[in-house]
């Protein structure tokens, strides 16, 4: 053991090096912890928070019940029960829509998969609950989240023809079938 | 494919050298070489149409691209399917299709298994067309079949399938060019056979099933290959389920005996198993009402009562009935349970309603209990004789084989049917026949005799049989001579010339198949008629020739299995005779227990014994004698007298409502086993869903009974029973894709022609009694409807949408005579009772007859008289004379 090392040992030099940051903060105190419920952080623009279902401006649900979100979901959060809209034959919608948010890992694949942009990721993250079952959300709850998080709704594209699905509305004039 | 040339040609496809039979299309050759050429309009079942242009390929030394689906492979041909030119061509074709195809894949039921979707991905095709897409007026096609013509790619597969395979011709392309749409003829919703073929064959989502619309996406479905539970054809179906829910039924092309074709019952009838009225818990009668109980309580109750009755009255106080819809394993275990655990031969199955007639006739004449032909022989036959089949409605898939034989192989079709040739909503087999004799069901016997007389008197008797069995031939000649042509003409309305012409056609044929349907088998004297038809084949020298044979068609899916498993009173497993000492010894050795000696009672005898108080207890598995037998038999009164009636049922039927214990049974969708179809091919049944509620497979229930009764017949799974069946009947079970038909036993034929025919020849060769038709009456016949099978299908929501109730079907001439129109209420009455129903005017019903489907007609049964065959004990109650009055 050299003399230098011996001096370091008896003066607890390592401890001083280790505690350097602590010591300097002790002297120049500047808090970085946020007083969470009282103050909140600014979220990045692409923040992926709680999922929600969206509506058009006229209040109709966007979801067409295609089950693609269910297929895209890697952790089997979503369950869609699709059916024909009562009174509007051949129109498809989700009769029931469930999300088990306890499993969700907020990857956003469902939002990507949605062909009608019916799913949105809100900026909500305050979803701690005492009972896990409260995180099993149904369609009404998801729509309510969407309603409060996306006050500006997309305009419902006008359906020029009752026999046209939403997806092929990229044209203005429709050939009229002769009687 | 025995009749096809074995000449082969060698060609190159994408550098792969392959040798194929001459006449193979390039697209098929490529498939065999492992090269998939994209296509829409091509389908192996259909004639090439080459309208979609998707299958273009480059062929060396041919200047332009060729459609591979319509080009025949020739020697030395060099085909390239993946060159830039070909790829560009495919891309352009896709671009044209996508110019009009809506991009609604997310809501389309075909999305995920759509050919267009797959090819679009493959070629990354986009459409540069900015023009508006065509839009068709939405029209409702049918309650079961949904069309979305915007998605149509106009390949016309559906139209061609409907015409070429089904012979229904319900669909047609209307309009021109891109505005072509598929419609039914006329301005009305689709009214056809509802075989579901157009839904299955559509490469895109233009035609989909409305029954399960939007309930699933293809990737969610779990598949189970099983066998259809309706008629005896034994079609392979793929049941698709999502979370224990029945979603859809398909059938893969080249799968099973049906080659992917189904009928309305198979395609739309699957919901019967998931009906909410299913019995889901054991029920015990307490103070006169059936109340829910646990399995333990129910089994203990049955065991106690059974032991009590057995001690007091002996084993002959028991009887058993089982349905021909149960699996072979259950049928086998049931008869073993009755014979060993209970100790009686009083047992019967629903094969007794008619199928036994055909089987016993075959056993007596040719020594087999199965057909000596297969479906392939029907397709390759050059003469087909159909007697009393109404094949389209009773056995639709066997009917397709007949249609294929006539339309593709140019077979001569001869029909003796109670059916008028007519263009109707469903295909009519007599439209295809070369010679058709329209005979009332009660006179089928006379028509068969006329044919025999024409064979014998036209000197068509085979010299071989004349030489070998001159006594037999002269006895039959003598017998037919007693029948005058004039009497035959009066009975059947058919001249001797027609009979002679038909006889000549039969004799001329090299491969002759005679199909006898349920109308013949279930009518009075059905056994005699079967024997006479076998005589016809014997006399014309066809019985032992390859490709020839007699084929009685089974009504229920496992009637044939019921007979082969020995679930009838007079037969042991393997259709061995119960009275034969050798067979009894064989079974006793296999079972290590002696068999009961007392001959058993058949269905009607058991009912009689129950009403006489001899039978005290009845085990009924899926059978419904109260609902199926005419009131004259007094089954209800007889069964009410029983001390113990145990029913294993899916639904609370009329019989189950009288039971002391009702046990919930699993349907065929929920259990494993095997079914034997009408041609004698045992096929595997696999569970698609878990048993509904507390229900259990019938074999498990029977096994549990035997344990509680102290003589355990224990099996771990259905396969173990099959293993035992195999040890008793060598080689039984699923044996490859097609059955190996037995050949007629020459020694049995010798026995028959020397001695066996003698005792009843005089009875068989007399004309059936002729009913004098009075003014104001029609001959009412209980018939099979295409859209139902037994009573089971009346629980299926899909089929109920096509046919919700029974209609009295009548010829327009008769309807006019009674001043009736479709939809009118009518009162049918005779001295036994009356029945009110609704009329439907149909041209295919012959004049003087009226049809009533027997699936709903419980009360109508009181109109029918029941005659029991003295030999086979088959009750026949299919025809009655009734007077018709318009009801207000």
PDB file of C-alpha atoms in Angstrom, chain A residues 64-68 70-71 79-85 88-93 115 161-168 170-175 177 179, chain B residues 102-109 130-140 146-150 179 181 183 210 213-217 219-220 242-243:
ATOM      1  CA  UNK A  64     -67.775   0.504 -36.841  1.00  0.00           C
ATOM      2  CA  UNK A  65     -67.066  -2.644 -34.833  1.00  0.00           C
ATOM      3  CA  UNK A  66     -64.456  -4.048 -37.201  1.00  0.00           C
ATOM      4  CA  UNK A  67     -62.502  -5.790 -34.416  1.00  0.00           C
ATOM      5  CA  UNK A  68     -59.175  -4.666 -35.860  1.00  0.00           C
ATOM      6  CA  UNK A  70     -58.825  -6.337 -30.862  1.00  0.00           C
ATOM      7  CA  UNK A  71     -56.646  -8.086 -33.419  1.00  0.00           C
ATOM      8  CA  UNK A  79     -63.037  -7.148 -26.630  1.00  0.00           C
ATOM      9  CA  UNK A  80     -65.490  -6.042 -29.293  1.00  0.00           C
ATOM     10  CA  UNK A  81     -68.924  -7.525 -29.868  1.00  0.00           C
ATOM     11  CA  UNK A  82     -70.065  -6.248 -33.187  1.00  0.00           C
ATOM     12  CA  UNK A  83     -73.523  -6.381 -34.684  1.00  0.00           C
ATOM     13  CA  UNK A  84     -75.845  -4.824 -37.163  1.00  0.00           C
ATOM     14  CA  UNK A  85     -77.176  -1.401 -36.180  1.00  0.00           C
ATOM     15  CA  UNK A  88     -80.183   0.221 -40.127  1.00  0.00           C
ATOM     16  CA  UNK A  89     -79.566  -3.099 -41.846  1.00  0.00           C
ATOM     17  CA  UNK A  90     -76.077  -4.008 -43.059  1.00  0.00           C
ATOM     18  CA  UNK A  91     -74.535  -1.174 -41.022  1.00  0.00           C
ATOM     19  CA  UNK A  92     -72.014  -2.484 -38.588  1.00  0.00           C
ATOM     20  CA  UNK A  93     -71.290  -1.123 -35.135  1.00  0.00           C
ATOM     21  CA  UNK A 115     -59.634   2.471 -39.874  1.00  0.00           C
ATOM     22  CA  UNK A 161     -75.656   7.080 -50.443  1.00  0.00           C
ATOM     23  CA  UNK A 162     -77.165   4.802 -47.826  1.00  0.00           C
ATOM     24  CA  UNK A 163     -75.513   1.840 -49.477  1.00  0.00           C
ATOM     25  CA  UNK A 164     -71.969   3.140 -49.199  1.00  0.00           C
ATOM     26  CA  UNK A 165     -69.777   2.205 -46.345  1.00  0.00           C
ATOM     27  CA  UNK A 166     -67.899   5.025 -44.658  1.00  0.00           C
ATOM     28  CA  UNK A 167     -64.682   4.064 -46.332  1.00  0.00           C
ATOM     29  CA  UNK A 168     -65.533   4.878 -49.910  1.00  0.00           C
ATOM     30  CA  UNK A 170     -63.780   9.841 -51.739  1.00  0.00           C
ATOM     31  CA  UNK A 171     -66.032  11.132 -54.477  1.00  0.00           C
ATOM     32  CA  UNK A 172     -68.749  13.651 -54.875  1.00  0.00           C
ATOM     33  CA  UNK A 173     -71.072  12.557 -57.626  1.00  0.00           C
ATOM     34  CA  UNK A 174     -72.761   9.264 -57.557  1.00  0.00           C
ATOM     35  CA  UNK A 175     -74.118   7.489 -60.580  1.00  0.00           C
ATOM     36  CA  UNK A 177     -79.201   3.948 -61.154  1.00  0.00           C
ATOM     37  CA  UNK A 179     -85.274   2.771 -62.439  1.00  0.00           C
TER      38      UNK A 179
ATOM     39  CA  UNK B 102     -65.263  -0.491 -52.197  1.00  0.00           C
ATOM     40  CA  UNK B 103     -62.620  -0.320 -49.508  1.00  0.00           C
ATOM     41  CA  UNK B 104     -64.891  -1.547 -46.775  1.00  0.00           C
ATOM     42  CA  UNK B 105     -62.705  -4.472 -45.757  1.00  0.00           C
ATOM     43  CA  UNK B 106     -62.975  -3.570 -42.047  1.00  0.00           C
ATOM     44  CA  UNK B 107     -66.712  -4.182 -41.992  1.00  0.00           C
ATOM     45  CA  UNK B 108     -66.794  -6.961 -44.568  1.00  0.00           C
ATOM     46  CA  UNK B 109     -67.316 -10.465 -43.214  1.00  0.00           C
ATOM     47  CA  UNK B 130     -60.167   8.608 -59.604  1.00  0.00           C
ATOM     48  CA  UNK B 131     -63.623   8.175 -61.030  1.00  0.00           C
ATOM     49  CA  UNK B 132     -66.584   7.449 -58.826  1.00  0.00           C
ATOM     50  CA  UNK B 133     -67.176   3.881 -57.854  1.00  0.00           C
ATOM     51  CA  UNK B 134     -70.312   2.155 -58.976  1.00  0.00           C
ATOM     52  CA  UNK B 135     -73.056   1.752 -56.423  1.00  0.00           C
ATOM     53  CA  UNK B 136     -75.897  -0.660 -56.637  1.00  0.00           C
ATOM     54  CA  UNK B 137     -79.275  -0.234 -55.102  1.00  0.00           C
ATOM     55  CA  UNK B 138     -79.404  -2.337 -51.975  1.00  0.00           C
ATOM     56  CA  UNK B 139     -81.794  -5.167 -52.386  1.00  0.00           C
ATOM     57  CA  UNK B 140     -82.638  -7.775 -49.845  1.00  0.00           C
ATOM     58  CA  UNK B 146     -76.745 -11.250 -47.741  1.00  0.00           C
ATOM     59  CA  UNK B 147     -75.495  -9.617 -50.914  1.00  0.00           C
ATOM     60  CA  UNK B 148     -73.378  -6.530 -51.170  1.00  0.00           C
ATOM     61  CA  UNK B 149     -73.087  -6.180 -54.918  1.00  0.00           C
ATOM     62  CA  UNK B 150     -70.697  -3.231 -54.673  1.00  0.00           C
ATOM     63  CA  UNK B 179     -72.887  -2.698 -63.889  1.00  0.00           C
ATOM     64  CA  UNK B 181     -75.024  -7.585 -60.665  1.00  0.00           C
ATOM     65  CA  UNK B 183     -79.738 -11.277 -58.744  1.00  0.00           C
ATOM     66  CA  UNK B 210     -76.739 -13.260 -42.905  1.00  0.00           C
ATOM     67  CA  UNK B 213     -73.359 -11.496 -40.087  1.00  0.00           C
ATOM     68  CA  UNK B 214     -70.894  -9.235 -38.232  1.00  0.00           C
ATOM     69  CA  UNK B 215     -70.619 -11.686 -35.336  1.00  0.00           C
ATOM     70  CA  UNK B 216     -67.050 -12.680 -36.004  1.00  0.00           C
ATOM     71  CA  UNK B 217     -63.858 -12.041 -37.877  1.00  0.00           C
ATOM     72  CA  UNK B 219     -59.227 -15.096 -37.392  1.00  0.00           C
ATOM     73  CA  UNK B 220     -61.286 -15.492 -34.228  1.00  0.00           C
ATOM     74  CA  UNK B 242     -66.048 -18.344 -31.265  1.00  0.00           C
ATOM     75  CA  UNK B 243     -65.988 -18.603 -27.475  1.00  0.00           C
TER      76      UNK B 243
END
